[in-house]
Structures are given as C-alpha cells and as structure tokens.
Amino acid sequence: MRQTIKAKHQRCLSELNEAVNAFLAFSENLTLLTSAHVRTQQIAQAVEGLQQILRQNLVANKLVKAVAESDAAALLDEIVDADTISELEAEVLAAAGGIENSEMMQFLTEIMDKAERKYNCLLEKAHAYNALLKG
C-alpha cells in the first residue's frame, strides 16, 4: 500500500512539475509576465519540497502526514487560491493603456490567452494534487 500512495503522489507531482516547467519556459524573460513567472517559481519550489519528502521512504501514513503538514503543501494550497491570471491581466491592461495599434493589442491578447491556457493547465495539476492530499 505504501508504494501505491507514494506512486500517486509522484505521478501527480510529476505532472504538476511538467506544467510548471512549461509555464516557466514560456514566461522566461517576458517583462509583462514577471509576476506570474515568480508565482510559478514558488510553485516549483513547493513541488521540489514535496518531492524531497517523498524521497524519505516513509511508510504510507507517515508519508501522507508529512506531506500534508509540510510548508510546501500549505504554499501550494495558498498559491492555487490566488487569482494570478486576473492580476496579470490587470498589469498587462495597465501597460497597454496607451496603445492604439490594433495589431499590437491583438498580439497582447494572443499572448495573454496563451499565458492563461498554460497557467490554467498548471492550476489544474495543482488542484489535482491538492485533492489527493485531502482525499
């Protein structure tokens, strides 16, 4: 049974880590996406912290307890409740306030749509992991 619980955690964290890395690669060095990039780096740190707990080879009940009580799990829970995309949209709209070029506005809209899709994928994986912790 220990292996099954550990395997579930490893699978969920691996999927979350893939989504995190995809967003980090997308948002790297994009000034207007800095806040979401930083938030995603925090998620990456939380995932690493949880993976470190999994590497301790604890028995099932101790593993679940250690993960659930970890700062990394609390951080992950807190971060997924934040409305990062709305904050990002507000920042981009503020920065684009004076732009009247329709092509530039279309470009910014496309970038925001892509950022939102990638971040929502990340959130979906984080919510799945949080559900595993609570289930």
PDB file of C-alpha atoms in Angstrom:
ATOM      1  CA  MET A   1       0.000   0.000   0.000  1.00  0.00           C
ATOM      2  CA  ARG A   2       2.904   2.373   0.752  1.00  0.00           C
ATOM      3  CA  GLN A   3       4.057   2.116  -2.835  1.00  0.00           C
ATOM      4  CA  THR A   4       0.600   2.923  -4.188  1.00  0.00           C
ATOM      5  CA  ILE A   5       0.254   6.117  -2.150  1.00  0.00           C
ATOM      6  CA  LYS A   6       3.798   7.154  -2.937  1.00  0.00           C
ATOM      7  CA  ALA A   7       3.292   6.381  -6.632  1.00  0.00           C
ATOM      8  CA  LYS A   8       0.135   8.516  -6.731  1.00  0.00           C
ATOM      9  CA  HIS A   9       1.985  11.427  -5.162  1.00  0.00           C
ATOM     10  CA  GLN A  10       4.935  11.014  -7.503  1.00  0.00           C
ATOM     11  CA  ARG A  11       2.686  10.878 -10.573  1.00  0.00           C
ATOM     12  CA  CYS A  12       0.690  13.968  -9.585  1.00  0.00           C
ATOM     13  CA  LEU A  13       3.823  15.910  -8.698  1.00  0.00           C
ATOM     14  CA  SER A  14       5.489  14.874 -11.936  1.00  0.00           C
ATOM     15  CA  GLU A  15       2.502  16.128 -13.951  1.00  0.00           C
ATOM     16  CA  LEU A  16       2.464  19.366 -11.965  1.00  0.00           C
ATOM     17  CA  ASN A  17       6.196  19.791 -12.464  1.00  0.00           C
ATOM     18  CA  GLU A  18       5.784  19.393 -16.244  1.00  0.00           C
ATOM     19  CA  ALA A  19       3.105  22.109 -16.296  1.00  0.00           C
ATOM     20  CA  VAL A  20       5.272  24.350 -14.093  1.00  0.00           C
ATOM     21  CA  ASN A  21       8.264  23.928 -16.381  1.00  0.00           C
ATOM     22  CA  ALA A  22       6.139  24.648 -19.464  1.00  0.00           C
ATOM     23  CA  PHE A  23       4.911  27.915 -17.977  1.00  0.00           C
ATOM     24  CA  LEU A  24       8.372  28.893 -16.756  1.00  0.00           C
ATOM     25  CA  ALA A  25       9.828  28.314 -20.221  1.00  0.00           C
ATOM     26  CA  PHE A  26       7.011  30.339 -21.794  1.00  0.00           C
ATOM     27  CA  SER A  27       7.271  33.258 -19.374  1.00  0.00           C
ATOM     28  CA  GLU A  28      11.070  33.421 -19.080  1.00  0.00           C
ATOM     29  CA  ASN A  29      12.384  36.956 -19.693  1.00  0.00           C
ATOM     30  CA  LEU A  30       8.948  38.357 -20.592  1.00  0.00           C
ATOM     31  CA  THR A  31       8.660  41.516 -18.525  1.00  0.00           C
ATOM     32  CA  LEU A  32       4.867  41.698 -18.518  1.00  0.00           C
ATOM     33  CA  LEU A  33       4.652  38.097 -17.271  1.00  0.00           C
ATOM     34  CA  THR A  34       7.100  38.590 -14.401  1.00  0.00           C
ATOM     35  CA  SER A  35       4.536  38.323 -11.599  1.00  0.00           C
ATOM     36  CA  ALA A  36       3.133  35.041 -12.937  1.00  0.00           C
ATOM     37  CA  HIS A  37       6.666  33.765 -13.572  1.00  0.00           C
ATOM     38  CA  VAL A  38       7.660  34.488  -9.962  1.00  0.00           C
ATOM     39  CA  ARG A  39       4.495  32.811  -8.670  1.00  0.00           C
ATOM     40  CA  THR A  40       5.272  29.777 -10.812  1.00  0.00           C
ATOM     41  CA  GLN A  41       8.818  29.660  -9.433  1.00  0.00           C
ATOM     42  CA  GLN A  42       7.261  29.477  -5.957  1.00  0.00           C
ATOM     43  CA  ILE A  43       5.139  26.543  -7.115  1.00  0.00           C
ATOM     44  CA  ALA A  44       8.284  24.878  -8.480  1.00  0.00           C
ATOM     45  CA  GLN A  45       9.939  25.265  -5.065  1.00  0.00           C
ATOM     46  CA  ALA A  46       6.885  23.762  -3.359  1.00  0.00           C
ATOM     47  CA  VAL A  47       6.929  20.801  -5.747  1.00  0.00           C
ATOM     48  CA  GLU A  48      10.629  20.253  -5.034  1.00  0.00           C
ATOM     49  CA  GLY A  49       9.934  20.349  -1.296  1.00  0.00           C
ATOM     50  CA  LEU A  50       7.195  17.751  -1.660  1.00  0.00           C
ATOM     51  CA  GLN A  51       9.407  15.560  -3.817  1.00  0.00           C
ATOM     52  CA  GLN A  52      12.075  15.697  -1.103  1.00  0.00           C
ATOM     53  CA  ILE A  53       9.552  14.364   1.396  1.00  0.00           C
ATOM     54  CA  LEU A  54       8.687  11.522  -0.976  1.00  0.00           C
ATOM     55  CA  ARG A  55      12.352  10.580  -1.223  1.00  0.00           C
ATOM     56  CA  GLN A  56      12.447   9.924   2.536  1.00  0.00           C
ATOM     57  CA  ASN A  57      10.818   6.467   2.101  1.00  0.00           C
ATOM     58  CA  LEU A  58       8.293   6.941   4.866  1.00  0.00           C
ATOM     59  CA  VAL A  59       5.527   4.411   5.476  1.00  0.00           C
ATOM     60  CA  ALA A  60       2.161   5.357   3.971  1.00  0.00           C
ATOM     61  CA  ASN A  61       0.516   7.019   6.957  1.00  0.00           C
ATOM     62  CA  LYS A  62       3.659   8.943   7.892  1.00  0.00           C
ATOM     63  CA  LEU A  63       4.199   9.972   4.288  1.00  0.00           C
ATOM     64  CA  VAL A  64       0.685  11.380   3.972  1.00  0.00           C
ATOM     65  CA  LYS A  65       1.028  13.177   7.306  1.00  0.00           C
ATOM     66  CA  ALA A  66       4.470  14.615   6.463  1.00  0.00           C
ATOM     67  CA  VAL A  67       3.277  15.870   3.087  1.00  0.00           C
ATOM     68  CA  ALA A  68       0.004  17.290   4.408  1.00  0.00           C
ATOM     69  CA  GLU A  69       1.760  19.126   7.247  1.00  0.00           C
ATOM     70  CA  SER A  70       4.583  20.473   5.109  1.00  0.00           C
ATOM     71  CA  ASP A  71       5.118  24.136   4.369  1.00  0.00           C
ATOM     72  CA  ALA A  72       5.307  23.178   0.690  1.00  0.00           C
ATOM     73  CA  ALA A  73       1.759  21.760   0.709  1.00  0.00           C
ATOM     74  CA  ALA A  74       0.477  24.844   2.517  1.00  0.00           C
ATOM     75  CA  LEU A  75       2.215  27.088  -0.005  1.00  0.00           C
ATOM     76  CA  LEU A  76       0.793  25.104  -2.909  1.00  0.00           C
ATOM     77  CA  ASP A  77      -2.705  25.340  -1.434  1.00  0.00           C
ATOM     78  CA  GLU A  78      -2.311  29.085  -0.912  1.00  0.00           C
ATOM     79  CA  ILE A  79      -0.919  29.741  -4.378  1.00  0.00           C
ATOM     80  CA  VAL A  80      -3.670  27.915  -6.250  1.00  0.00           C
ATOM     81  CA  ASP A  81      -6.254  30.056  -4.476  1.00  0.00           C
ATOM     82  CA  ALA A  82      -4.565  33.253  -5.672  1.00  0.00           C
ATOM     83  CA  ASP A  83      -6.015  34.849  -8.796  1.00  0.00           C
ATOM     84  CA  THR A  84      -2.726  35.180 -10.629  1.00  0.00           C
ATOM     85  CA  ILE A  85      -4.207  35.454 -14.116  1.00  0.00           C
ATOM     86  CA  SER A  86      -6.562  38.297 -13.155  1.00  0.00           C
ATOM     87  CA  GLU A  87      -3.635  40.129 -11.579  1.00  0.00           C
ATOM     88  CA  LEU A  88      -1.589  39.514 -14.712  1.00  0.00           C
ATOM     89  CA  GLU A  89      -4.383  40.737 -16.976  1.00  0.00           C
ATOM     90  CA  ALA A  90      -4.670  43.928 -14.929  1.00  0.00           C
ATOM     91  CA  GLU A  91      -0.911  44.522 -15.225  1.00  0.00           C
ATOM     92  CA  VAL A  92      -0.962  43.959 -18.990  1.00  0.00           C
ATOM     93  CA  LEU A  93      -4.002  46.201 -19.462  1.00  0.00           C
ATOM     94  CA  ALA A  94      -2.332  48.946 -17.436  1.00  0.00           C
ATOM     95  CA  ALA A  95       0.833  48.627 -19.509  1.00  0.00           C
ATOM     96  CA  ALA A  96      -1.147  48.613 -22.770  1.00  0.00           C
ATOM     97  CA  GLY A  97      -3.298  51.593 -21.801  1.00  0.00           C
ATOM     98  CA  GLY A  98      -1.887  53.966 -24.385  1.00  0.00           C
ATOM     99  CA  ILE A  99      -1.549  51.519 -27.269  1.00  0.00           C
ATOM    100  CA  GLU A 100      -3.889  52.310 -30.119  1.00  0.00           C
ATOM    101  CA  ASN A 101      -2.341  49.978 -32.668  1.00  0.00           C
ATOM    102  CA  SER A 102      -4.862  47.179 -33.227  1.00  0.00           C
ATOM    103  CA  GLU A 103      -2.173  44.692 -34.268  1.00  0.00           C
ATOM    104  CA  MET A 104      -0.263  45.270 -31.033  1.00  0.00           C
ATOM    105  CA  MET A 105      -3.453  44.884 -28.996  1.00  0.00           C
ATOM    106  CA  GLN A 106      -4.217  41.666 -30.864  1.00  0.00           C
ATOM    107  CA  PHE A 107      -0.706  40.426 -30.129  1.00  0.00           C
ATOM    108  CA  LEU A 108      -1.056  41.202 -26.414  1.00  0.00           C
ATOM    109  CA  THR A 109      -4.427  39.453 -26.366  1.00  0.00           C
ATOM    110  CA  GLU A 110      -2.901  36.373 -28.000  1.00  0.00           C
ATOM    111  CA  ILE A 111      -0.023  36.334 -25.500  1.00  0.00           C
ATOM    112  CA  MET A 112      -2.461  36.666 -22.608  1.00  0.00           C
ATOM    113  CA  ASP A 113      -4.649  33.874 -23.973  1.00  0.00           C
ATOM    114  CA  LYS A 114      -1.644  31.598 -24.291  1.00  0.00           C
ATOM    115  CA  ALA A 115      -0.415  32.526 -20.797  1.00  0.00           C
ATOM    116  CA  GLU A 116      -3.853  31.847 -19.363  1.00  0.00           C
ATOM    117  CA  ARG A 117      -4.113  28.421 -21.026  1.00  0.00           C
ATOM    118  CA  LYS A 118      -0.672  27.395 -19.776  1.00  0.00           C
ATOM    119  CA  TYR A 119      -1.296  28.721 -16.270  1.00  0.00           C
ATOM    120  CA  ASN A 120      -4.722  27.078 -16.108  1.00  0.00           C
ATOM    121  CA  CYS A 121      -3.122  23.753 -17.023  1.00  0.00           C
ATOM    122  CA  LEU A 122      -0.689  24.284 -14.158  1.00  0.00           C
ATOM    123  CA  LEU A 123      -3.578  25.108 -11.795  1.00  0.00           C
ATOM    124  CA  GLU A 124      -5.480  22.024 -12.892  1.00  0.00           C
ATOM    125  CA  LYS A 125      -2.498  19.839 -11.944  1.00  0.00           C
ATOM    126  CA  ALA A 126      -2.061  21.689  -8.637  1.00  0.00           C
ATOM    127  CA  HIS A 127      -5.741  21.233  -7.791  1.00  0.00           C
ATOM    128  CA  ALA A 128      -5.450  17.520  -8.606  1.00  0.00           C
ATOM    129  CA  TYR A 129      -2.532  17.232  -6.200  1.00  0.00           C
ATOM    130  CA  ASN A 130      -4.384  19.166  -3.501  1.00  0.00           C
ATOM    131  CA  ALA A 131      -7.361  16.819  -3.973  1.00  0.00           C
ATOM    132  CA  LEU A 132      -5.030  13.849  -3.496  1.00  0.00           C
ATOM    133  CA  LEU A 133      -3.815  15.393  -0.232  1.00  0.00           C
ATOM    134  CA  LYS A 134      -7.321  15.932   1.034  1.00  0.00           C
ATOM    135  CA  GLY A 135      -8.757  12.665  -0.256  1.00  0.00           C
TER     136      GLY A 135
END
